[in-house]
mmCIF file of C-alpha atoms in Angstrom:
data_model
loop_
_atom_site.group_PDB
_atom_site.id
_atom_site.type_symbol
_atom_site.label_atom_id
_atom_site.label_comp_id
_atom_site.label_asym_id
_atom_site.label_seq_id
_atom_site.Cartn_x
_atom_site.Cartn_y
_atom_site.Cartn_z
ATOM 1 C CA MET O 20 11.378 -32.475 1.628
ATOM 2 C CA ARG O 21 8.350 -30.456 2.689
ATOM 3 C CA ILE O 22 5.966 -28.743 0.273
ATOM 4 C CA SER O 23 3.704 -25.921 1.483
ATOM 5 C CA ILE O 24 0.748 -24.468 -0.416
ATOM 6 C CA GLU O 25 0.546 -20.680 -0.465
ATOM 7 C CA GLN O 26 -2.634 -19.445 1.211
ATOM 8 C CA TRP O 27 -3.253 -16.619 -1.258
ATOM 9 C CA ALA O 28 -5.417 -17.530 -4.240
ATOM 10 C CA PRO O 29 -3.198 -17.998 -7.343
ATOM 11 C CA ASP O 30 -4.997 -15.172 -9.188
ATOM 12 C CA TYR O 31 -3.428 -12.716 -6.725
ATOM 13 C CA GLY O 32 0.099 -14.023 -7.160
ATOM 14 C CA SER O 33 2.101 -14.497 -3.985
ATOM 15 C CA PRO O 34 2.919 -12.229 -1.047
ATOM 16 C CA MET O 35 6.523 -13.297 -1.649
ATOM 17 C CA GLY O 36 8.168 -11.904 -4.795
ATOM 18 C CA PRO O 37 10.717 -14.005 -6.721
ATOM 19 C CA ASP O 38 13.620 -12.151 -5.076
ATOM 20 C CA ALA O 39 11.998 -11.680 -1.672
ATOM 21 C CA LEU O 40 14.559 -13.768 0.189
ATOM 22 C CA GLU O 41 17.534 -12.071 -1.460
ATOM 23 C CA GLU O 42 19.343 -9.566 0.725
ATOM 24 C CA THR O 43 18.640 -5.981 -0.300
ATOM 25 C CA GLN O 44 21.349 -3.717 -1.690
ATOM 26 C CA ALA O 45 19.816 -0.748 0.144
ATOM 27 C CA ALA O 46 21.553 0.556 3.253
ATOM 28 C CA VAL O 47 19.972 -1.079 6.304
ATOM 29 C CA ASP O 48 20.761 -0.417 9.965
ATOM 30 C CA ALA O 49 19.487 -3.412 11.919
ATOM 31 C CA GLU O 50 21.024 -2.300 15.221
ATOM 32 C CA CYS O 51 18.795 0.688 15.949
ATOM 33 C CA GLU O 52 16.656 -0.920 18.643
ATOM 34 C CA VAL O 53 18.888 -3.850 19.665
ATOM 35 C CA PRO O 54 22.282 -5.220 18.564
ATOM 36 C CA VAL O 55 22.160 -7.817 15.789
ATOM 37 C CA GLU O 56 23.203 -10.584 18.178
ATOM 38 C CA ALA O 57 20.152 -9.757 20.343
ATOM 39 C CA TRP O 58 17.629 -9.998 17.507
ATOM 40 C CA ALA O 59 14.652 -12.113 18.562
ATOM 41 C CA PRO O 60 10.845 -11.985 18.291
ATOM 42 C CA ARG O 61 9.399 -9.131 20.356
ATOM 43 C CA SER O 62 5.963 -8.840 21.939
ATOM 44 C CA PRO O 63 4.426 -5.398 22.598
ATOM 45 C CA ALA O 64 5.908 -3.823 25.710
ATOM 46 C CA PRO O 65 3.799 -3.948 28.887
ATOM 47 C CA GLY O 66 1.511 -0.945 29.031
ATOM 48 C CA THR O 67 1.237 -0.623 25.240
ATOM 49 C CA THR O 68 -2.120 0.881 24.332
ATOM 50 C CA VAL O 69 -4.077 1.130 21.114
ATOM 51 C CA PRO O 70 -5.698 4.415 20.023
ATOM 52 C CA ASP O 71 -9.456 4.579 20.391
ATOM 53 C CA GLU O 72 -9.722 5.048 16.641
ATOM 54 C CA ILE O 73 -7.784 3.536 13.737
ATOM 55 C CA ALA O 74 -8.083 4.864 10.186
ATOM 56 C CA PHE O 75 -7.206 2.874 7.078
ATOM 57 C CA VAL O 76 -6.453 4.535 3.736
ATOM 58 C CA ASP O 77 -6.467 2.786 0.383
ATOM 59 C CA GLY O 78 -6.720 3.574 -3.295
ATOM 60 C CA VAL O 79 -7.680 1.732 -6.472
ATOM 61 C CA ARG O 80 -7.027 2.497 -10.119
ATOM 62 C CA ARG O 81 -8.168 1.214 -13.502
ATOM 63 C CA VAL O 82 -7.090 1.993 -17.049
ATOM 64 C CA GLU O 83 -10.279 2.585 -19.033
ATOM 65 C CA ALA O 84 -8.662 2.900 -22.463
ATOM 66 C CA ARG O 85 -5.337 3.398 -24.180
ATOM 67 C CA VAL O 86 -5.357 6.332 -26.563
ATOM 68 C CA TRP O 87 -3.349 7.784 -29.410
ATOM 69 C CA ILE O 88 -3.331 11.565 -29.609
ATOM 70 C CA GLU O 89 -2.334 13.383 -32.793
ATOM 71 C CA SER O 90 -1.362 16.997 -32.208
ATOM 72 C CA ASP O 91 -2.144 19.863 -34.572
ATOM 73 C CA ARG O 92 1.494 19.659 -35.707
ATOM 74 C CA GLY O 93 1.095 16.041 -36.748
ATOM 75 C CA SER O 94 3.039 14.398 -33.923
ATOM 76 C CA VAL O 95 1.515 11.250 -32.414
ATOM 77 C CA HIS O 96 1.571 10.547 -28.680
ATOM 78 C CA GLN O 97 0.430 7.653 -26.510
ATOM 79 C CA GLY O 98 -1.777 8.093 -23.494
ATOM 80 C CA ILE O 99 -4.164 6.390 -21.130
ATOM 81 C CA CYS O 100 -7.582 7.306 -19.828
ATOM 82 C CA ALA O 101 -7.875 6.090 -16.257
ATOM 83 C CA SER O 102 -10.173 6.193 -13.260
ATOM 84 C CA TYR O 103 -8.778 6.172 -9.740
ATOM 85 C CA ALA O 104 -10.230 6.528 -6.269
ATOM 86 C CA ALA O 105 -9.099 6.822 -2.674
ATOM 87 C CA GLY O 106 -10.899 6.651 0.630
ATOM 88 C CA VAL O 107 -10.663 6.429 4.392
ATOM 89 C CA VAL O 108 -12.404 3.962 6.688
ATOM 90 C CA ARG O 109 -12.370 4.746 10.408
ATOM 91 C CA CYS O 110 -12.700 1.957 12.964
ATOM 92 C CA ASN O 111 -13.847 2.789 16.491
ATOM 93 C CA GLY O 112 -16.055 -0.144 17.335
ATOM 94 C CA ALA O 113 -17.639 0.026 13.890
ATOM 95 C CA ALA O 114 -16.064 0.519 10.475
ATOM 96 C CA THR O 115 -17.292 3.620 8.637
ATOM 97 C CA VAL O 116 -16.176 4.978 5.275
ATOM 98 C CA VAL O 117 -15.794 8.675 6.059
ATOM 99 C CA ASP O 118 -14.456 9.839 2.698
ATOM 100 C CA ALA O 119 -14.200 8.388 -0.794
ATOM 101 C CA GLN O 120 -13.284 10.375 -3.891
ATOM 102 C CA VAL O 121 -13.091 9.384 -7.555
ATOM 103 C CA ARG O 122 -11.025 11.063 -10.267
ATOM 104 C CA ARG O 123 -10.848 10.427 -14.006
ATOM 105 C CA SER O 124 -7.907 11.680 -16.045
ATOM 106 C CA VAL O 125 -6.144 11.368 -19.365
ATOM 107 C CA PHE O 126 -2.373 10.936 -18.996
ATOM 108 C CA SER O 127 -0.164 11.811 -21.969
ATOM 109 C CA ASP O 128 2.868 13.809 -23.049
ATOM 110 C CA ALA O 129 0.900 15.255 -25.970
ATOM 111 C CA PRO O 130 1.223 19.056 -26.229
ATOM 112 C CA ASP O 131 -1.896 21.142 -25.675
ATOM 113 C CA LEU O 132 -3.677 18.200 -24.061
ATOM 114 C CA VAL O 133 -7.363 18.890 -23.408
ATOM 115 C CA PRO O 134 -9.942 17.112 -21.221
ATOM 116 C CA ILE O 135 -12.091 14.374 -22.716
ATOM 117 C CA VAL O 136 -15.751 14.888 -21.890
ATOM 118 C CA THR O 137 -17.996 11.841 -22.131
ATOM 119 C CA ARG O 138 -21.624 11.121 -21.296
ATOM 120 C CA HIS O 139 -20.534 9.357 -18.123
ATOM 121 C CA GLY O 140 -17.669 11.452 -16.834
ATOM 122 C CA ARG O 141 -15.025 14.029 -17.584
ATOM 123 C CA PHE O 142 -11.414 12.923 -17.926
ATOM 124 C CA GLY O 143 -9.262 15.826 -16.788
ATOM 125 C CA VAL O 144 -5.756 16.552 -17.999
ATOM 126 C CA CYS O 145 -2.704 15.003 -16.328
ATOM 127 C CA PRO O 146 0.293 15.901 -18.500
ATOM 128 C CA VAL O 147 3.448 13.781 -18.237
ATOM 129 C CA THR O 148 6.924 14.454 -19.566
ATOM 130 C CA ASP O 149 7.329 11.021 -21.136
ATOM 131 C CA SER O 150 5.027 8.225 -22.273
ATOM 132 C CA ALA O 151 7.612 5.503 -22.841
ATOM 133 C CA GLY O 152 7.926 2.343 -20.773
ATOM 134 C CA ASP O 153 6.176 2.530 -17.408
ATOM 135 C CA ALA O 154 5.902 6.328 -17.375
ATOM 136 C CA LEU O 155 2.132 6.426 -17.830
ATOM 137 C CA SER O 156 1.374 3.770 -15.220
ATOM 138 C CA LEU O 157 3.763 5.467 -12.784
ATOM 139 C CA ALA O 158 1.999 8.786 -13.368
ATOM 140 C CA LEU O 159 -1.328 7.105 -12.624
ATOM 141 C CA GLN O 160 0.133 5.564 -9.472
ATOM 142 C CA GLY O 161 1.408 8.980 -8.390
ATOM 143 C CA ALA O 162 -1.965 10.637 -8.984
ATOM 144 C CA MET O 163 -3.673 7.975 -6.885
ATOM 145 C CA ALA O 164 -1.101 8.433 -4.104
ATOM 146 C CA ASP O 165 -1.750 12.194 -4.121
ATOM 147 C CA LEU O 166 -5.473 11.522 -3.783
ATOM 148 C CA GLU O 167 -4.794 9.146 -0.878
ATOM 149 C CA SER O 168 -2.850 11.941 0.818
ATOM 150 C CA ALA O 169 -5.705 14.378 0.226
ATOM 151 C CA VAL O 170 -8.429 12.162 1.716
ATOM 152 C CA SER O 171 -6.273 11.325 4.744
ATOM 153 C CA ALA O 172 -5.459 14.966 5.556
ATOM 154 C CA PRO O 173 -8.437 15.444 7.948
ATOM 155 C CA VAL O 174 -7.477 12.391 10.038
ATOM 156 C CA PRO O 175 -6.241 13.715 13.436
ATOM 157 C CA ASP O 176 -2.670 13.008 14.494
ATOM 158 C CA ASP O 177 -3.780 11.060 17.577
ATOM 159 C CA CYS O 178 -5.504 8.488 15.359
ATOM 160 C CA LEU O 179 -3.464 5.514 14.137
ATOM 161 C CA LEU O 180 -3.403 6.052 10.359
ATOM 162 C CA VAL O 181 -2.569 2.953 8.300
ATOM 163 C CA VAL O 182 -1.930 3.311 4.563
ATOM 164 C CA ASP O 183 -2.191 0.233 2.371
ATOM 165 C CA GLY O 184 1.197 0.015 0.672
ATOM 166 C CA PRO O 185 4.632 1.544 1.187
ATOM 167 C CA LEU O 186 4.879 5.220 2.080
ATOM 168 C CA ARG O 187 7.490 6.065 -0.558
ATOM 169 C CA GLU O 188 7.393 9.861 -0.857
ATOM 170 C CA ARG O 189 3.732 10.534 -0.130
ATOM 171 C CA ARG O 190 3.203 14.158 0.767
ATOM 172 C CA GLY O 191 1.434 15.186 3.962
ATOM 173 C CA MET O 192 1.424 11.726 5.564
ATOM 174 C CA ASP O 193 4.265 12.068 8.060
ATOM 175 C CA HIS O 194 2.243 10.436 10.848
ATOM 176 C CA ALA O 195 1.042 7.483 8.740
ATOM 177 C CA VAL O 196 2.090 3.834 8.939
ATOM 178 C CA GLY O 197 2.766 2.122 5.619
ATOM 179 C CA TYR O 198 1.350 -1.414 5.536
ATOM 180 C CA VAL O 199 3.129 -3.667 3.020
ATOM 181 C CA LYS O 200 1.491 -7.015 2.207
ATOM 182 C CA THR O 201 3.840 -8.177 -0.561
ATOM 183 C CA HIS O 202 7.570 -8.692 -0.088
ATOM 184 C CA HIS O 203 9.756 -8.006 -3.121
ATOM 185 C CA VAL O 204 13.024 -7.865 -1.198
ATOM 186 C CA ALA O 205 14.111 -8.768 2.319
ATOM 187 C CA TYR O 206 15.210 -5.660 4.219
ATOM 188 C CA LEU O 207 17.151 -7.838 6.624
ATOM 189 C CA PRO O 208 20.795 -8.867 6.776
ATOM 190 C CA ALA O 209 21.115 -12.617 6.306
ATOM 191 C CA VAL O 210 22.309 -12.974 9.884
ATOM 192 C CA VAL O 211 18.895 -11.935 11.247
ATOM 193 C CA GLN O 212 16.554 -13.381 8.596
ATOM 194 C CA ASP O 213 16.077 -16.463 10.761
ATOM 195 C CA VAL O 214 14.034 -14.333 13.173
ATOM 196 C CA ILE O 215 11.092 -14.084 10.731
ATOM 197 C CA PRO O 216 10.095 -17.787 10.906
ATOM 198 C CA MET O 217 10.291 -17.593 14.707
ATOM 199 C CA LEU O 218 7.612 -14.887 14.984
ATOM 200 C CA GLU O 219 4.355 -15.878 16.640
ATOM 201 C CA PRO O 220 1.094 -14.060 15.791
ATOM 202 C CA GLY O 221 1.174 -10.687 17.541
ATOM 203 C CA GLN O 222 4.979 -10.500 17.600
ATOM 204 C CA ARG O 223 7.358 -8.326 15.621
ATOM 205 C CA THR O 224 11.003 -8.000 14.745
ATOM 206 C CA PRO O 225 13.114 -5.216 16.217
ATOM 207 C CA VAL O 226 12.916 -1.898 14.382
ATOM 208 C CA LEU O 227 15.421 -1.259 11.602
ATOM 209 C CA LEU O 228 16.263 1.812 9.532
ATOM 210 C CA ILE O 229 16.116 1.401 5.770
ATOM 211 C CA GLY O 230 18.301 4.020 4.178
ATOM 212 C CA ASP O 231 17.970 3.937 0.420
ATOM 213 C CA ARG O 232 16.623 6.906 -1.568
ATOM 214 C CA PHE O 233 13.686 7.170 0.822
ATOM 215 C CA ARG O 234 14.632 6.482 4.436
ATOM 216 C CA ARG O 235 12.125 5.017 6.894
ATOM 217 C CA TRP O 236 11.811 3.047 10.097
ATOM 218 C CA SER O 237 10.528 -0.457 9.436
ATOM 219 C CA TRP O 238 9.675 -3.755 11.131
ATOM 220 C CA TYR O 239 8.022 -7.081 10.333
ATOM 221 C CA LEU O 240 5.092 -8.591 12.246
ATOM 222 C CA ARG O 241 3.061 -11.773 11.975
ATOM 223 C CA LEU O 242 -0.723 -11.877 11.764
ATOM 224 C CA PRO O 243 -2.841 -14.794 13.000
ATOM 225 C CA GLY O 244 -3.777 -17.452 10.474
ATOM 226 C CA ASP O 245 -2.482 -20.501 8.661
ATOM 227 C CA ARG O 246 1.257 -20.983 9.153
ATOM 228 C CA SER O 247 2.179 -23.165 6.200
ATOM 229 C CA HIS O 248 5.666 -21.678 5.857
ATOM 230 C CA GLY O 249 8.003 -19.360 7.737
ATOM 231 C CA TRP O 250 6.825 -16.132 6.089
ATOM 232 C CA ALA O 251 3.093 -16.940 6.167
ATOM 233 C CA GLY O 252 1.040 -14.042 7.503
ATOM 234 C CA VAL O 253 4.073 -11.752 7.757
ATOM 235 C CA VAL O 254 3.699 -8.089 6.790
ATOM 236 C CA ARG O 255 6.112 -5.188 6.874
ATOM 237 C CA CYS O 256 5.265 -1.790 8.351
ATOM 238 C CA GLU O 257 7.120 1.488 7.930
ATOM 239 C CA ILE O 258 6.954 5.036 9.250
ATOM 240 C CA SER O 259 8.684 8.346 8.649
ATOM 241 C CA PRO O 260 12.294 8.617 9.875
ATOM 242 C CA ASP O 261 11.432 11.915 11.595
ATOM 243 C CA ARG O 262 11.015 10.116 14.919
ATOM 244 C CA THR O 263 13.405 8.789 17.523
ATOM 245 C CA VAL O 264 14.062 5.062 17.672
ATOM 246 C CA ALA O 265 12.107 4.944 20.948
ATOM 247 C CA GLU O 266 9.114 6.594 19.260
ATOM 248 C CA ALA O 267 9.397 4.204 16.315
ATOM 249 C CA ALA O 268 9.478 1.211 18.673
ATOM 250 C CA ALA O 269 6.375 2.505 20.464
ATOM 251 C CA VAL O 270 4.503 2.813 17.158
ATOM 252 C CA ALA O 271 5.686 -0.680 16.204
ATOM 253 C CA ASP O 272 4.359 -2.068 19.487
ATOM 254 C CA GLY O 273 1.023 -0.312 18.979
ATOM 255 C CA CYS O 274 0.648 -1.706 15.451
ATOM 256 C CA THR O 275 1.657 -5.193 16.583
ATOM 257 C CA LEU O 276 -1.071 -5.038 19.217
ATOM 258 C CA ALA O 277 -3.728 -3.391 17.037
ATOM 259 C CA LEU O 278 -3.515 -4.933 13.567
ATOM 260 C CA PRO O 279 -3.964 -8.682 14.248
ATOM 261 C CA ARG O 280 -7.627 -8.147 15.212
ATOM 262 C CA PHE O 281 -8.323 -7.019 11.627
ATOM 263 C CA ALA O 282 -6.624 -9.994 9.943
ATOM 264 C CA SER O 283 -8.850 -11.671 7.363
ATOM 265 C CA GLU O 284 -9.684 -15.370 7.181
ATOM 266 C CA ALA O 285 -9.076 -17.625 4.191
ATOM 267 C CA HIS O 286 -12.733 -18.557 3.697
ATOM 268 C CA LYS O 287 -13.621 -14.858 3.419
ATOM 269 C CA ASP O 288 -10.659 -13.331 1.580
ATOM 270 C CA ALA O 289 -8.374 -14.690 -1.137
ATOM 271 C CA ARG O 290 -5.412 -12.752 0.291
ATOM 272 C CA ALA O 291 -5.862 -13.745 3.930
ATOM 273 C CA PRO O 292 -4.630 -12.892 6.452
ATOM 274 C CA GLN O 293 -2.661 -9.924 5.084
ATOM 275 C CA ASN O 294 -5.615 -8.221 3.398
ATOM 276 C CA LEU O 295 -7.122 -6.648 6.511
ATOM 277 C CA TYR O 296 -10.923 -6.558 6.696
ATOM 278 C CA PRO O 297 -11.251 -2.731 6.732
ATOM 279 C CA ILE O 298 -8.935 -2.414 3.720
ATOM 280 C CA ALA O 299 -10.765 -5.165 1.825
ATOM 281 C CA GLY O 300 -14.132 -3.529 2.482
ATOM 282 C CA LEU O 301 -12.851 -0.103 1.467
ATOM 283 C CA GLU O 302 -11.360 -1.525 -1.722
ATOM 284 C CA ARG O 303 -14.714 -3.075 -2.690
ATOM 285 C CA GLU O 304 -16.483 0.235 -2.071
ATOM 286 C CA LEU O 305 -13.947 2.180 -4.134
ATOM 287 C CA ARG O 306 -14.091 -0.263 -7.048
ATOM 288 C CA HIS O 307 -17.874 0.038 -7.024
ATOM 289 C CA ARG O 308 -17.552 3.816 -7.209
ATOM 290 C CA LEU O 309 -15.273 3.593 -10.258
ATOM 291 C CA GLY O 310 -18.351 2.632 -12.253
ATOM 292 C CA ASP O 311 -18.940 0.201 -15.098
ATOM 293 C CA ALA O 312 -15.762 -0.265 -17.143
ATOM 294 C CA ARG O 313 -17.607 -1.292 -20.325
ATOM 295 C CA LEU O 314 -19.885 1.735 -20.146
ATOM 296 C CA LEU O 315 -16.949 4.099 -19.680
ATOM 297 C CA TYR O 316 -15.048 2.482 -22.553
ATOM 298 C CA ARG O 317 -18.004 2.915 -24.913
ATOM 299 C CA SER O 318 -18.458 6.524 -23.832
ATOM 300 C CA LEU O 319 -14.775 7.236 -24.519
ATOM 301 C CA ARG O 320 -15.061 5.778 -28.020
ATOM 302 C CA GLN O 321 -18.131 7.919 -28.660
ATOM 303 C CA ALA O 322 -16.393 11.062 -27.388
ATOM 304 C CA ALA O 323 -13.184 10.560 -29.397
#
């Protein structure tokens, strides 16, 4: 028996979800780049180049207060007041935050919802059709994703654009690469899952096509760092399916060559190596811009 200690700090959970090694039920084509029997770790092809500039996009969100809204007709509705931010950091020898925007909104299905104006910020209206279950948190997630798309719009197409998290159905980000740190399901047939532990830092799997509700090209790569278990330092990347398999493989090679240099170290980051330095720095800046949570909470109580 061998016991390995996860490198991530326990407060951040684990990069491997409880079902991460279970085979996905989504349609997966693992024979796009090579046949299944030829699956093996791949190094970037000779001649692979990295763009002169790489841009990283991230967003943060925080629920400032949960609210109950009573309409003029006497109906009672749940809601949340939340702050969220998104920004872009561009790396071309130095890392520079080129855009960072903060929004504050009240999310609720209450009719005739109006903004909440406080001493320390205005919470605009974000109506939702339902407030049950996860509807409010999903609406907040969607608003943050829209803001991420907005701040990334000026990034030129010839710049490698890396978005922290899966692409899902983000609008206006067709040339972006989704960077997924946490694995909730293995998008690999069992017959090729053995390739993951074989990856060396700076190597990737062949490209596969994930074909569930949102189709995308995807691949796994390993970052440098502690290798306590077979999936240590492994991330998954994904791009729009509106490319040929050859184009997808070229992007995969470029990412496999470019991203390892940004891998964080355990003594500097609790989610090393997956939490890349530019993303970690941008996240700190965005959380700072959200402001003081206690101050905003008090101002909301005063404004109610």
